[in-house]
CSV table of C-alpha atoms and ligand atoms in Angstrom, one decimal:
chain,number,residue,atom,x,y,z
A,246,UNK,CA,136.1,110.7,89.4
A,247,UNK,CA,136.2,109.2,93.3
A,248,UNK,CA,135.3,106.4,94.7
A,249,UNK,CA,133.0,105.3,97.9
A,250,UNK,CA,135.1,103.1,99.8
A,251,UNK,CA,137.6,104.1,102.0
A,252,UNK,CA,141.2,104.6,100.9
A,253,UNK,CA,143.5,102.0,101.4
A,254,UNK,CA,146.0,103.1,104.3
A,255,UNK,CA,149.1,101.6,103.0
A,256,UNK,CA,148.6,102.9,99.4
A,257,UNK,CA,148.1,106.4,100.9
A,258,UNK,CA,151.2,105.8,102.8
A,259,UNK,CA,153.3,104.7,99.5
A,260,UNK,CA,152.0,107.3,97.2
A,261,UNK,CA,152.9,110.0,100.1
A,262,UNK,CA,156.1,109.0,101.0
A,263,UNK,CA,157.2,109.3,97.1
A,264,UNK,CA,155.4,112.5,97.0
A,265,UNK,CA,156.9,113.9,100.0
A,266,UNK,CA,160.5,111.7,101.3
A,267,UNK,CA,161.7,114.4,103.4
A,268,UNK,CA,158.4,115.3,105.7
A,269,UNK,CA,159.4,115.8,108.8
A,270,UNK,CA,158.3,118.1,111.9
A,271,UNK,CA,158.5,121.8,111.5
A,272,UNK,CA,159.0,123.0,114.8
A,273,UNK,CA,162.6,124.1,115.2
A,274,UNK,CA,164.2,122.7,118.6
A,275,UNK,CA,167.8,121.1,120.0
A,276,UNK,CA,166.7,119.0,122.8
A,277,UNK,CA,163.7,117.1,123.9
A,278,UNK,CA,162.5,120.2,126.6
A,279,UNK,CA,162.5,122.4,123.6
A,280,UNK,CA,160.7,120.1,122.0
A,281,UNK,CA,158.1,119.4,125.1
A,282,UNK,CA,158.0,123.8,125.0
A,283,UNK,CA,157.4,124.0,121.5
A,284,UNK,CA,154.7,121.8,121.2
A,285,UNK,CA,152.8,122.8,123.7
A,286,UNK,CA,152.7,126.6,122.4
A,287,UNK,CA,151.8,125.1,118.7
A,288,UNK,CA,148.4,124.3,119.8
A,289,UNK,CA,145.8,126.4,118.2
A,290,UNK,CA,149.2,128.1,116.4
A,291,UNK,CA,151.0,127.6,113.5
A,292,UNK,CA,154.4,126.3,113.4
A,293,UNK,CA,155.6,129.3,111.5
A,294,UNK,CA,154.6,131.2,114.5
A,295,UNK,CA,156.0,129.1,117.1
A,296,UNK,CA,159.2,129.0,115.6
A,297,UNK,CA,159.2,133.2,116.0
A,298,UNK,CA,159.4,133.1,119.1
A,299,UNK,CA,161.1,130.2,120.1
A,300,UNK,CA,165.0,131.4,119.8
A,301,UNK,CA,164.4,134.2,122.2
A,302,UNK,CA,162.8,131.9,124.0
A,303,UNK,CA,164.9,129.4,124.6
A,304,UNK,CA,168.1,131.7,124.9
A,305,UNK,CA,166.4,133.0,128.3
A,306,UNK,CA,165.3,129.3,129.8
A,307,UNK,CA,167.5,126.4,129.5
A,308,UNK,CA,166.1,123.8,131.9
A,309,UNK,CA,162.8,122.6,133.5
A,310,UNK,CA,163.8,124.4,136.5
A,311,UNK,CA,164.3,128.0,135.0
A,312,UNK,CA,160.7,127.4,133.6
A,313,UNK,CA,159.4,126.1,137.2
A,314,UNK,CA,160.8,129.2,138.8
A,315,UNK,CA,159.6,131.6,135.4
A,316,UNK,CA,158.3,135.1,136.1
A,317,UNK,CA,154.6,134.4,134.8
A,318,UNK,CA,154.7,137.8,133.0
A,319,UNK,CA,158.0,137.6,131.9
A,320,UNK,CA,157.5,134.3,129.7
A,321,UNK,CA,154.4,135.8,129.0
A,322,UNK,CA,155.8,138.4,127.0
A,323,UNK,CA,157.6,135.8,125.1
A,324,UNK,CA,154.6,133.4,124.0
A,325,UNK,CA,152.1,136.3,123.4
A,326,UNK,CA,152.1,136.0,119.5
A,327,UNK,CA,151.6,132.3,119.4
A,328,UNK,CA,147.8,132.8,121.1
A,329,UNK,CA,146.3,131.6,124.5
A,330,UNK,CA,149.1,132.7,126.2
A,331,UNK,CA,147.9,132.4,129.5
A,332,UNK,CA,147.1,129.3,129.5
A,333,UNK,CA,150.3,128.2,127.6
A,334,UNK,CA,152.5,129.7,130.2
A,335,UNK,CA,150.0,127.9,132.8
A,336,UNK,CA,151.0,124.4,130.6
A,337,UNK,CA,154.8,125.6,130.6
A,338,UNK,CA,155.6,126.2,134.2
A,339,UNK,CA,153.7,123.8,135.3
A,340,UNK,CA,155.4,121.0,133.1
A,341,UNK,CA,158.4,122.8,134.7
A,342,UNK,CA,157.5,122.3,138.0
A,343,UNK,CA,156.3,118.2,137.4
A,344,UNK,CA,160.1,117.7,135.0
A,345,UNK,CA,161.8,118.9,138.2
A,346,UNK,CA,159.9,117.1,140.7
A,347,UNK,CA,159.5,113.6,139.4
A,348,UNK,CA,161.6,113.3,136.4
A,349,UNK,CA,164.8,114.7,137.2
A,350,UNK,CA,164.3,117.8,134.7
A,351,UNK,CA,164.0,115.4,132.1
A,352,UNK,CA,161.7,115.1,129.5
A,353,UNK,CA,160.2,111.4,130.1
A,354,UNK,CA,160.6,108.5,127.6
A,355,UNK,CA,156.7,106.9,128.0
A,356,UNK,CA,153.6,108.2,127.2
A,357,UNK,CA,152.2,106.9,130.4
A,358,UNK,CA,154.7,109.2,132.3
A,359,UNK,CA,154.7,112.0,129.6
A,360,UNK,CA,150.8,112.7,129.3
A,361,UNK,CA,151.1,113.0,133.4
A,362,UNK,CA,152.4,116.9,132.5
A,363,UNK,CA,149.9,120.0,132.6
A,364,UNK,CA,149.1,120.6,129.0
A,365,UNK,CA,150.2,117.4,127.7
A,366,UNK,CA,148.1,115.4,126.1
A,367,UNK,CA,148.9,112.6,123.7
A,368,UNK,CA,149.7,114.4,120.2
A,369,UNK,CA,152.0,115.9,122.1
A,370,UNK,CA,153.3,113.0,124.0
A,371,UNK,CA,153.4,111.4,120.2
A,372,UNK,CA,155.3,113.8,118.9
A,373,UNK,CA,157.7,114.5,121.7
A,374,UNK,CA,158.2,110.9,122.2
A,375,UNK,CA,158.8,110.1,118.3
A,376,UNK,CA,160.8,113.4,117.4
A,377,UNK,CA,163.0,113.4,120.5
A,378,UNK,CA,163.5,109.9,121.1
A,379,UNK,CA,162.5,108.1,118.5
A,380,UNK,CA,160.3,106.7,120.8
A,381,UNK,CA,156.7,104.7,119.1
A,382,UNK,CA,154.0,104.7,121.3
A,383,UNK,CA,151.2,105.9,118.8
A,384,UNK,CA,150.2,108.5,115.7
A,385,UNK,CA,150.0,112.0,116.7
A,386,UNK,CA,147.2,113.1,115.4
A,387,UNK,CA,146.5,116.8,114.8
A,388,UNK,CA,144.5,119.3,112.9
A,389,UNK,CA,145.6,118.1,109.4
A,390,UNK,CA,145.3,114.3,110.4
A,391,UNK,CA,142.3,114.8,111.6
A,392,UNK,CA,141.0,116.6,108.1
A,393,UNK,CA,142.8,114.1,105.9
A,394,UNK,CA,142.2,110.8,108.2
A,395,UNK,CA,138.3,111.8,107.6
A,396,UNK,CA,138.1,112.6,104.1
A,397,UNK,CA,140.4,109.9,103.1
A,398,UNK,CA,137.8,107.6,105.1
A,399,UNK,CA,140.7,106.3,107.4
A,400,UNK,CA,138.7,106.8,110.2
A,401,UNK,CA,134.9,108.3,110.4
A,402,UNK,CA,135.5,109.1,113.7
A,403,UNK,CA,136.1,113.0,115.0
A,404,UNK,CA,137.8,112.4,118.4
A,405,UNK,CA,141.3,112.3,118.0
A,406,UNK,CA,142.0,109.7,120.1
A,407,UNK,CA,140.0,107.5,118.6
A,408,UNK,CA,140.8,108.6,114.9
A,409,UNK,CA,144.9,107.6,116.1
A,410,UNK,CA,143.0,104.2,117.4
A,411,UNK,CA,142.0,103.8,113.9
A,412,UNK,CA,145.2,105.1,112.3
A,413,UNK,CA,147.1,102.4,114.7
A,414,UNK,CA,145.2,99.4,113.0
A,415,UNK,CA,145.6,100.4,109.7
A,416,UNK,CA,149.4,101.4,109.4
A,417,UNK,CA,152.2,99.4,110.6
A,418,UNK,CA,153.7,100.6,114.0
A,419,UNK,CA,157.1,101.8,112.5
A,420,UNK,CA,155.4,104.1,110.6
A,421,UNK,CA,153.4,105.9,113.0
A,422,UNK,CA,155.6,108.1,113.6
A,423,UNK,CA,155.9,109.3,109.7
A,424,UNK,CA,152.3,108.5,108.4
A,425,UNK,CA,151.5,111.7,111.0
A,426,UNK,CA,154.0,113.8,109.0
A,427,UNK,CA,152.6,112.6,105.6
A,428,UNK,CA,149.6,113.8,106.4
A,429,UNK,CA,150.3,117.0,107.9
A,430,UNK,CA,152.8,117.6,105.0
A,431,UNK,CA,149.7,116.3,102.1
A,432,UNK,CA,147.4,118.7,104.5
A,433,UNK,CA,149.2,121.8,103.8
A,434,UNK,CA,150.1,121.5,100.4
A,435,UNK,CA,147.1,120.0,98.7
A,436,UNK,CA,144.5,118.9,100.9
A,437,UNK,CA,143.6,122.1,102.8
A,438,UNK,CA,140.9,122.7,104.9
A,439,UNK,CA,139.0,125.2,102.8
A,440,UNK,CA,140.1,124.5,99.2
A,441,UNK,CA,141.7,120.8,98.4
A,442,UNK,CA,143.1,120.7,95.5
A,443,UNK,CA,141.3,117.3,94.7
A,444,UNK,CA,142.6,117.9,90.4
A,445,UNK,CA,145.9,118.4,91.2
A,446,UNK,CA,145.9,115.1,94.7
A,447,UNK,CA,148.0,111.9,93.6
A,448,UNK,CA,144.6,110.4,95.8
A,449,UNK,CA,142.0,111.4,93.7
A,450,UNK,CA,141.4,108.0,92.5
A,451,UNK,CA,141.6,106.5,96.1
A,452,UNK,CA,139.8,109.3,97.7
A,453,UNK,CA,136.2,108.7,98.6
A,454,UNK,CA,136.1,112.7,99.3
A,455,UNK,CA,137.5,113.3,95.5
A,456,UNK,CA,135.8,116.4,94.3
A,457,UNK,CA,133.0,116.3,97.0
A,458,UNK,CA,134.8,119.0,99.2
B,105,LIG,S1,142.7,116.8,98.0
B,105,LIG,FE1,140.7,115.9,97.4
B,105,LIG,S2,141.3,113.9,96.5
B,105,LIG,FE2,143.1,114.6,97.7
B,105,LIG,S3,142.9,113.7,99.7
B,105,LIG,FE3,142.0,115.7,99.8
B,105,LIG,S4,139.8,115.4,99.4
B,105,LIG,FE4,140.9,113.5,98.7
């Protein structure tokens, strides 16, 4: 079973949405700085993970400024578990620091503006932007879309940037922001990094990567 050519985007799309109606982010959050927060620490984390340590988290900062003014060792202690903590802290206060500065202590609306924060690059300014706002400026591509984007032949290409240029041709813009979560959701569930379930993927017959992974 499988075929060579690349699956058709919008097909993926429909099968995906029927397969999977409610996906939706899985980071836990009530505002867009928790948001901004909890994406940075998801890098090279899970979301399970993230949303450990998040309630205690955000229970002792509230605004940009009380991370601008953080104890390094202090939030630290709170972001250990999700990995690279040093650098995530790094990312945190100094998003902190840039929110107070320029933007008021808000969390800004464009990517142009957004990606100017340390540790902020644009999945995260795609899925701030989108989840927060409902704000469209492009696909956020992450581990999963990456994975899925290349087996499914969406995109050949391995930078991310350039797999969401691809991505942005292929699906219409209003769905940017869910194609990601389709993905993400198909990624987890079926399509995993080390065993896809390729017998038991409503793709199969699209897939060019059917049985070949
Ligand atoms: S599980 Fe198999 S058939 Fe389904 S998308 Fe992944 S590689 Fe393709």
């Amino acid at each position: 079973m499988g075929v060579s050519k690349p699956a058709d985007a919008l097909e993926v799309m429909r099968r995906l949405e029927k397969l999977y109606p409610g996906a939706h982010i899985a980071l836990v959050f009530t505002n867009p700085l928790e948001l901004l927060v909890a994406t940075i620490l998801s890098a090279q984390s899970t979301d399970i993970g993230v949303n450990k340590v998040t309630p205690a988290l955000f229970a002792r900062y509230k605004t940009a400024a009380d991370y601008a003014g953080a104890d390094v060792e202090e939030l630290e202690s709170f972001i250990r578990s999700t990995g690279f903590y040093h650098n995530k802290a790094k990312s945190i206060m100094g998003a902190g620091r840039e929110l107070v500065q320029n933007y008021n202590g808000q969390v800004p609306r464009t990517m142009a503006e957004i990606i100017t924060l340390p540790g902020v690059a644009r999945k995260t300014g795609n899925v701030v932007l989108y989840n927060a706002y409902g704000v469209t400026e492009g696909v956020a591509v992450d581990t999963h879309v990456i994975r899925l984007s290349n087996r499914l032949g969406l995109s050949l290409e391995k930078d991310p940037v350039k797999i969401e240029q691809d991505l942005m041709k292929k699906v219409p813009k209003k769905k940017w922001g869910s194609f990601a979560y389709l993905l993400i959701e198909h990624g987890r569930a079926v399509c995993t990094a080390r065993k896809p379930d390729c017998a038991g993927c409503v793709l199969n017959d699209i897939c060019p990567s059917a049985f070949k992974v």
